[in-house]
Coordinates of C-alpha atoms in Angstrom, one line a residue:
X1 CA 0.1 0.1 0.0
X2 CA 1.0 3.5 -0.7
X3 CA -0.3 6.1 1.8
X4 CA 0.1 9.6 1.3
X5 CA -0.4 12.7 3.7
X6 CA -1.1 15.2 1.1
X7 CA -0.8 18.5 2.8
X8 CA 1.5 18.3 5.6
X9 CA 2.1 21.3 8.1
X10 CA 4.0 19.2 10.6
X11 CA 4.2 15.9 8.9
X12 CA 2.8 14.2 12.3
X13 CA -0.2 12.3 10.6
X14 CA 2.5 10.3 8.5
X15 CA 5.2 10.5 11.2
X16 CA 2.5 8.4 13.7
X17 CA 1.6 5.7 10.7
X18 CA 5.2 5.2 10.5
X19 CA 5.7 4.6 14.0
X20 CA 2.9 2.5 14.6
X21 CA 1.1 1.0 11.4
X22 CA 5.1 0.4 9.5
X23 CA 5.2 -3.1 7.5
X24 CA 6.9 -4.3 4.4
X25 CA 3.8 -3.9 2.3
X26 CA 3.1 -0.3 3.3
X27 CA 4.9 2.7 2.3
X28 CA 4.2 6.3 3.7
X29 CA 4.9 9.5 1.9
X30 CA 4.5 12.9 3.1
X31 CA 4.2 15.7 0.5
X32 CA 5.9 18.8 1.0
X33 CA 5.2 20.7 -2.0
X34 CA 7.2 23.6 -2.8
X35 CA 7.0 25.5 0.5
X36 CA 10.6 25.2 2.1
X37 CA 9.6 26.1 5.7
X38 CA 7.1 23.0 5.4
X39 CA 10.1 20.7 4.2
X40 CA 12.5 22.0 6.6
X41 CA 9.6 21.6 9.7
X42 CA 8.9 18.1 8.3
X43 CA 12.6 16.8 8.4
X44 CA 13.2 18.2 11.6
X45 CA 10.3 16.3 13.2
X46 CA 11.6 13.0 11.1
X47 CA 14.8 13.3 12.7
X48 CA 13.4 14.2 16.2
X49 CA 11.7 10.6 16.1
X50 CA 14.3 8.9 14.3
X51 CA 12.4 7.8 11.4
X52 CA 15.3 8.7 8.8
X53 CA 14.6 6.4 5.5
X54 CA 11.3 5.5 6.7
X55 CA 9.0 8.2 5.4
X56 CA 9.4 9.2 1.8
X57 CA 9.5 13.2 1.8
X58 CA 7.7 14.5 -1.7
X59 CA 7.4 17.5 -3.3
X60 CA 5.0 18.1 -6.2
X61 CA 1.7 20.5 -6.6
X62 CA -0.9 19.3 -4.4
X63 CA -3.5 19.7 -7.2
X64 CA -2.0 17.2 -9.0
X65 CA -2.0 14.2 -6.2
X66 CA -2.8 11.7 -8.5
X67 CA -1.8 13.0 -12.0
X68 CA 1.7 13.3 -12.3
X69 CA 3.0 10.9 -10.0
X70 CA 2.0 7.1 -9.2
X71 CA -1.3 6.4 -7.5
X72 CA -1.7 6.1 -3.9
X73 CA -4.3 3.4 -2.0
X74 CA -4.3 5.8 1.0
X75 CA -4.4 9.7 0.8
X76 CA -4.9 11.8 3.8
X77 CA -6.0 15.3 3.1
X78 CA -6.0 18.0 6.0
X79 CA -7.2 21.4 4.5
X80 CA -7.7 24.7 6.2
X81 CA -10.7 26.5 5.3
X82 CA -11.5 24.2 2.5
X83 CA -10.6 21.0 0.9
X84 CA -12.7 21.4 -2.4
X85 CA -9.9 22.5 -4.6
X86 CA -8.0 19.1 -4.3
X87 CA -11.0 16.7 -4.8
X88 CA -10.7 16.5 -8.7
X89 CA -7.2 15.6 -8.6
X90 CA -7.3 13.3 -5.8
X91 CA -9.9 10.8 -7.6
X92 CA -8.8 11.1 -11.3
X93 CA -6.5 8.0 -10.7
X94 CA -7.6 6.4 -7.4
X95 CA -7.6 2.9 -7.8
X96 CA -10.3 0.3 -6.6
X97 CA -11.1 0.1 -2.9
X98 CA -8.6 3.2 -2.5
X99 CA -9.4 5.2 0.7
X100 CA -9.6 8.9 0.7
X101 CA -9.5 10.7 4.5
X102 CA -10.6 14.2 4.2
X103 CA -10.4 16.7 7.4
X104 CA -11.3 20.4 7.4
X105 CA -11.0 23.0 9.8
X106 CA -12.5 26.5 10.4
X107 CA -14.7 26.1 7.1
X108 CA -17.0 29.1 6.8
X109 CA -19.2 27.3 4.3
X110 CA -20.1 24.8 7.2
X111 CA -21.6 26.8 9.6
X112 CA -24.6 28.1 7.5
X113 CA -23.9 31.7 7.8
X114 CA -22.3 32.2 4.2
X115 CA -24.4 30.3 1.9
X116 CA -22.7 32.0 -1.2
X117 CA -19.4 30.5 -0.2
X118 CA -21.0 26.9 0.5
X119 CA -22.2 27.1 -3.1
X120 CA -19.2 28.4 -4.5
X121 CA -16.8 25.6 -3.1
X122 CA -19.1 22.7 -2.5
X123 CA -22.2 23.4 -5.1
X124 CA -25.0 23.5 -2.6
X125 CA -26.9 26.0 -1.0
X126 CA -27.2 26.1 3.0
X127 CA -29.6 27.6 5.5
X128 CA -29.9 28.4 9.1
X129 CA -30.7 25.1 10.9
X130 CA -30.0 23.5 14.3
X131 CA -28.6 20.7 12.7
X132 CA -25.9 22.5 10.9
X133 CA -23.0 20.5 11.6
X134 CA -24.5 17.2 10.1
X135 CA -25.8 19.4 7.6
X136 CA -22.0 20.7 6.3
X137 CA -20.6 17.2 6.4
X138 CA -23.1 16.0 4.1
X139 CA -22.4 19.2 2.1
X140 CA -18.9 17.9 1.8
X141 CA -19.7 14.7 0.8
X142 CA -21.9 15.5 -2.1
X143 CA -19.4 17.6 -3.4
X144 CA -16.9 14.4 -3.0
X145 CA -19.3 11.9 -4.4
X146 CA -19.6 14.5 -7.8
X147 CA -15.6 14.9 -8.1
X148 CA -15.5 10.9 -7.7
X149 CA -18.4 10.3 -10.2
X150 CA -16.2 13.0 -13.0
X151 CA -13.6 10.4 -12.4
X152 CA -16.0 7.4 -13.1
X153 CA -15.9 6.6 -9.4
X154 CA -18.5 5.8 -6.8
X155 CA -17.3 6.3 -2.9
X156 CA -18.9 4.5 0.3
X157 CA -18.8 6.4 3.4
X158 CA -17.0 5.0 6.1
X159 CA -17.1 6.9 8.9
X160 CA -17.6 10.6 9.9
X161 CA -16.9 12.9 12.9
X162 CA -17.2 16.5 14.0
X163 CA -15.1 17.6 16.8
X164 CA -15.5 21.6 17.7
X165 CA -14.2 23.4 14.6
X166 CA -12.9 20.2 12.9
X167 CA -14.5 17.8 10.4
X168 CA -12.9 14.4 9.5
X169 CA -14.6 11.6 6.9
X170 CA -13.5 8.5 5.7
X171 CA -14.6 7.4 2.2
X172 CA -13.7 4.4 0.1
X173 CA -13.6 4.3 -3.9
X174 CA -15.1 2.1 -6.0
X175 CA -14.4 2.2 -10.1
X176 CA -16.7 2.4 -13.0
X177 CA -19.5 4.6 -14.7
X178 CA -22.1 2.0 -13.0
X179 CA -20.7 3.0 -9.4
X180 CA -20.5 6.5 -10.2
X181 CA -24.2 6.6 -11.1
X182 CA -25.4 4.5 -8.2
X183 CA -23.7 6.9 -5.9
X184 CA -24.6 10.1 -7.3
X185 CA -28.3 9.0 -6.5
X186 CA -27.4 9.7 -2.6
X187 CA -27.3 13.4 -3.5
X188 CA -30.5 15.0 -3.1
X189 CA -32.0 18.5 -2.5
X190 CA -33.6 18.9 1.1
X191 CA -36.8 20.7 2.0
X192 CA -36.4 22.3 5.4
X193 CA -39.4 23.7 7.8
X194 CA -38.1 26.8 9.3
X195 CA -41.0 26.9 12.2
X196 CA -40.3 23.2 13.5
X197 CA -37.4 22.0 12.0
X198 CA -39.0 19.4 10.2
X199 CA -36.8 18.1 7.0
X200 CA -37.1 15.6 4.2
X201 CA -35.2 14.7 1.4
X202 CA -36.6 15.2 -2.3
X203 CA -37.4 12.0 -3.7
X204 CA -34.7 10.8 -6.5
X205 CA -37.1 11.6 -9.8
X206 CA -36.6 13.7 -12.7
X207 CA -40.7 14.9 -12.5
X208 CA -41.3 18.6 -11.0
X209 CA -42.5 18.2 -7.2
X210 CA -46.1 19.9 -7.5
X211 CA -46.4 21.1 -3.9
X212 CA -43.0 20.5 -2.3
X213 CA -44.9 21.3 1.1
X214 CA -46.5 18.1 0.8
X215 CA -43.3 16.1 1.2
X216 CA -43.3 17.7 4.8
X217 CA -44.9 15.6 7.8
X218 CA -46.0 18.6 9.3
X219 CA -48.8 21.1 8.9
X220 CA -46.8 24.3 9.5
X221 CA -48.0 25.7 5.9
X222 CA -51.5 25.6 6.5
X223 CA -51.3 27.3 9.7
X224 CA -48.8 30.0 9.3
X225 CA -49.3 32.1 6.4
X226 CA -46.5 32.8 3.9
X227 CA -43.5 30.4 2.9
X228 CA -42.2 28.4 5.6
X229 CA -40.0 26.6 4.1
X230 CA -36.4 26.5 2.3
X231 CA -34.8 24.4 -0.3
X232 CA -30.9 23.3 0.9
X233 CA -28.5 21.1 -1.2
X234 CA -27.9 19.3 -3.0
X235 CA -26.4 17.2 -0.1
X236 CA -25.4 13.6 0.8
X237 CA -28.5 11.6 1.6
X238 CA -26.7 8.5 2.5
X239 CA -25.2 6.5 5.6
X240 CA -22.4 8.6 7.4
X241 CA -21.1 5.8 9.2
X242 CA -20.6 2.2 8.2
X243 CA -21.0 -0.4 11.5
X244 CA -19.0 -2.8 10.1
X245 CA -16.0 -0.9 9.2
X246 CA -16.1 1.1 12.9
X247 CA -16.5 -2.7 14.5
X248 CA -13.1 -3.4 12.9
X249 CA -11.6 -0.3 13.9
X250 CA -12.5 -1.0 17.7
X251 CA -11.0 -4.4 17.2
X252 CA -7.6 -2.9 15.6
X253 CA -7.3 0.0 17.9
X254 CA -6.9 -2.1 20.9
X255 CA -3.3 -2.4 20.4
X256 CA -2.5 1.4 19.8
X257 CA -1.2 3.7 22.5
X258 CA -4.2 6.4 21.7
X259 CA -7.2 3.5 22.5
X260 CA -8.3 5.1 25.5
X261 CA -9.2 8.2 23.7
X262 CA -10.4 6.8 20.6
X263 CA -12.8 4.1 22.1
X264 CA -15.4 6.5 23.5
X265 CA -15.4 8.3 20.2
X266 CA -15.8 4.9 18.2
X267 CA -18.3 3.6 20.4
X268 CA -20.6 6.9 19.6
X269 CA -20.1 6.5 16.3
X270 CA -21.1 2.7 16.3
X271 CA -24.4 3.9 18.2
X272 CA -25.1 6.3 15.6
X273 CA -24.6 4.2 13.0
X274 CA -26.8 1.9 14.1
X275 CA -29.4 3.9 15.7
X276 CA -31.3 0.7 16.9
X277 CA -34.7 0.4 18.3
X278 CA -35.9 -1.7 21.2
X279 CA -38.3 -3.9 19.1
X280 CA -36.1 -5.8 16.2
X281 CA -38.0 -5.8 13.0
X282 CA -39.0 -9.2 12.1
X283 CA -39.1 -10.7 8.1
X284 CA -40.3 -14.0 7.0
X285 CA -37.7 -16.2 5.2
X286 CA -38.0 -19.6 3.5
X287 CA -35.9 -22.3 4.7
X288 CA -35.3 -25.6 3.6
X289 CA -36.4 -28.6 6.4
X290 CA -33.9 -30.6 7.7
X291 CA -34.3 -34.2 8.8
X292 CA -33.2 -35.5 12.7
X293 CA -29.3 -35.5 11.5
X294 CA -29.0 -32.1 10.1
X295 CA -29.3 -32.9 6.4
X296 CA -31.7 -30.7 4.1
X297 CA -34.7 -32.6 2.6
X298 CA -36.3 -32.2 -0.4
X299 CA -39.6 -30.9 0.8
X300 CA -41.4 -28.0 0.4
X301 CA -39.6 -24.6 2.3
X302 CA -41.0 -23.7 5.4
X303 CA -41.4 -19.9 6.5
X304 CA -39.5 -18.7 9.7
X305 CA -38.9 -15.1 10.8
X306 CA -35.6 -13.7 11.8
X307 CA -34.3 -10.5 12.9
X308 CA -33.4 -7.9 10.3
X309 CA -30.2 -6.6 11.3
X310 CA -30.4 -3.0 11.5
X311 CA -26.7 -2.2 10.8
X312 CA -27.8 -2.9 6.9
X313 CA -30.4 0.2 6.8
X314 CA -29.3 3.6 6.8
X315 CA -29.4 5.5 10.4
X316 CA -31.7 8.3 10.1
X317 CA -30.2 11.4 8.5
X318 CA -30.1 14.9 11.2
X319 CA -31.3 15.1 14.4
X320 CA -33.5 17.0 17.1
X321 CA -32.2 19.5 19.3
X322 CA -34.1 18.8 22.9
X323 CA -34.1 22.5 23.8
X324 CA -35.9 23.4 20.9
X325 CA -37.9 20.7 20.0
X326 CA -39.5 19.9 23.3
X327 CA -43.0 20.6 24.6
X328 CA -43.1 23.7 26.2
X329 CA -45.7 22.6 28.7
X330 CA -43.3 19.8 30.2
X331 CA -40.1 19.6 32.0
X332 CA -36.8 19.3 29.9
X333 CA -36.2 15.7 29.9
X334 CA -32.3 14.2 29.8
X335 CA -31.3 13.2 26.3
X336 CA -30.6 9.2 27.1
X337 CA -34.4 9.0 28.8
X338 CA -35.3 10.4 25.5
X339 CA -33.8 7.6 23.5
X340 CA -35.3 5.0 25.8
X341 CA -38.8 6.9 25.2
X342 CA -38.3 6.6 21.6
X343 CA -36.7 2.9 21.4
X344 CA -39.6 1.7 23.9
X345 CA -42.3 3.3 21.5
X346 CA -40.9 1.4 18.8
X347 CA -38.7 4.1 16.9
X348 CA -35.1 3.8 15.9
X349 CA -33.1 6.5 18.3
X350 CA -30.0 7.0 19.5
X351 CA -27.5 10.1 21.2
X352 CA -25.4 12.0 18.4
X353 CA -21.6 13.2 18.6
X354 CA -22.5 16.4 16.8
X355 CA -25.3 17.8 19.4
X356 CA -24.8 16.3 23.1
X357 CA -28.2 18.2 23.6
X358 CA -29.9 16.3 20.5
X359 CA -31.3 12.9 19.5
X360 CA -31.2 11.0 16.2
X361 CA -34.6 9.6 15.2
X362 CA -36.8 8.3 12.7
X363 CA -39.6 9.7 14.5
X364 CA -41.2 13.3 13.1
X365 CA -41.3 16.1 15.3
X366 CA -44.9 15.5 16.3
X367 CA -44.4 12.3 17.4
X368 CA -41.4 13.2 19.2
X369 CA -43.0 15.7 21.3
X370 CA -45.7 13.4 21.7
X371 CA -43.5 10.9 23.2
X372 CA -41.7 13.5 25.3
X373 CA -44.8 14.6 26.9
X374 CA -45.9 11.3 28.1
X375 CA -42.5 10.1 29.3
X376 CA -41.9 13.1 31.0
X377 CA -45.1 13.4 33.1
X378 CA -44.8 9.5 34.1
X379 CA -40.7 10.3 35.2
X380 CA -41.9 13.4 37.3
X381 CA -44.8 11.7 38.7

């Protein structure tokens, strides 16, 4: 494997990989471009960590990562303010099953305060919402999907994590026009209600929606005069975390020095990616009968019921902030209790790392308020 840190400032990521993940089958590279100060800093850190000769220091234009040089299996792109300008060059020669990790810090387009910047950099409009952190992540992923599609590649999102002003995501690349077309189906506009924060993705169709307000489960448009909803996006509508991949990360990170710091993060992302329900969903399947010795007989199949693995289902997009989306006639209920109330009622629910005072669920705003009101009266009685 050829692993590249595309825009190093200090070279710390590539040094960490070399120190803890080095093997004969893995080569690590750090691109210092033409910045002499950056090259001197990375070279000094290599010597301080006694890793001379183990990290290959490159120098080329970051806009041509996979154009003029041999392709890389794993690319880590840490962009300050935005990473959109480097995406087309990265995906042009990205191999099948290659991995691209993107980290962006202090990006004004993700705060929903500068919609013109978001449209210019990532090709999508944003609006003032309480779930702006996840909206920013989905906005970047939509730009990533389009850049990959221009190179006849599709992406699969493996994980997405937000910490303060830093947003990190990891995608896996697959080659082929069919994969690109399938991936673009997950890029969709969003209709958002400004009154109750309800939101729904537009259906994947070429036909015009005569009444977009009918997509929303709320009735705010009929109760409040004027235009009550805005159109946002297009943004990524697929999954943000792959539970099977995160499970592998949990098992592999147990031997690393930073396991104690990362375990809490990974477990939170796993819970968020599954977004489970207390009542398992069942399906009927046909199973061939067996005789007493465990040999399958040539008889008509019988139907049994088994639990559907929720890991195979996409977690509900976005989340509800409980300070805003709560009944005005009831006391504040902790997020963990609201998750329990929702799961006991049959809905999928979990906490979310994007907002510690919010819950992710497939319940509508009206259903959420009803469940909180009923549950809070039971708790306080």
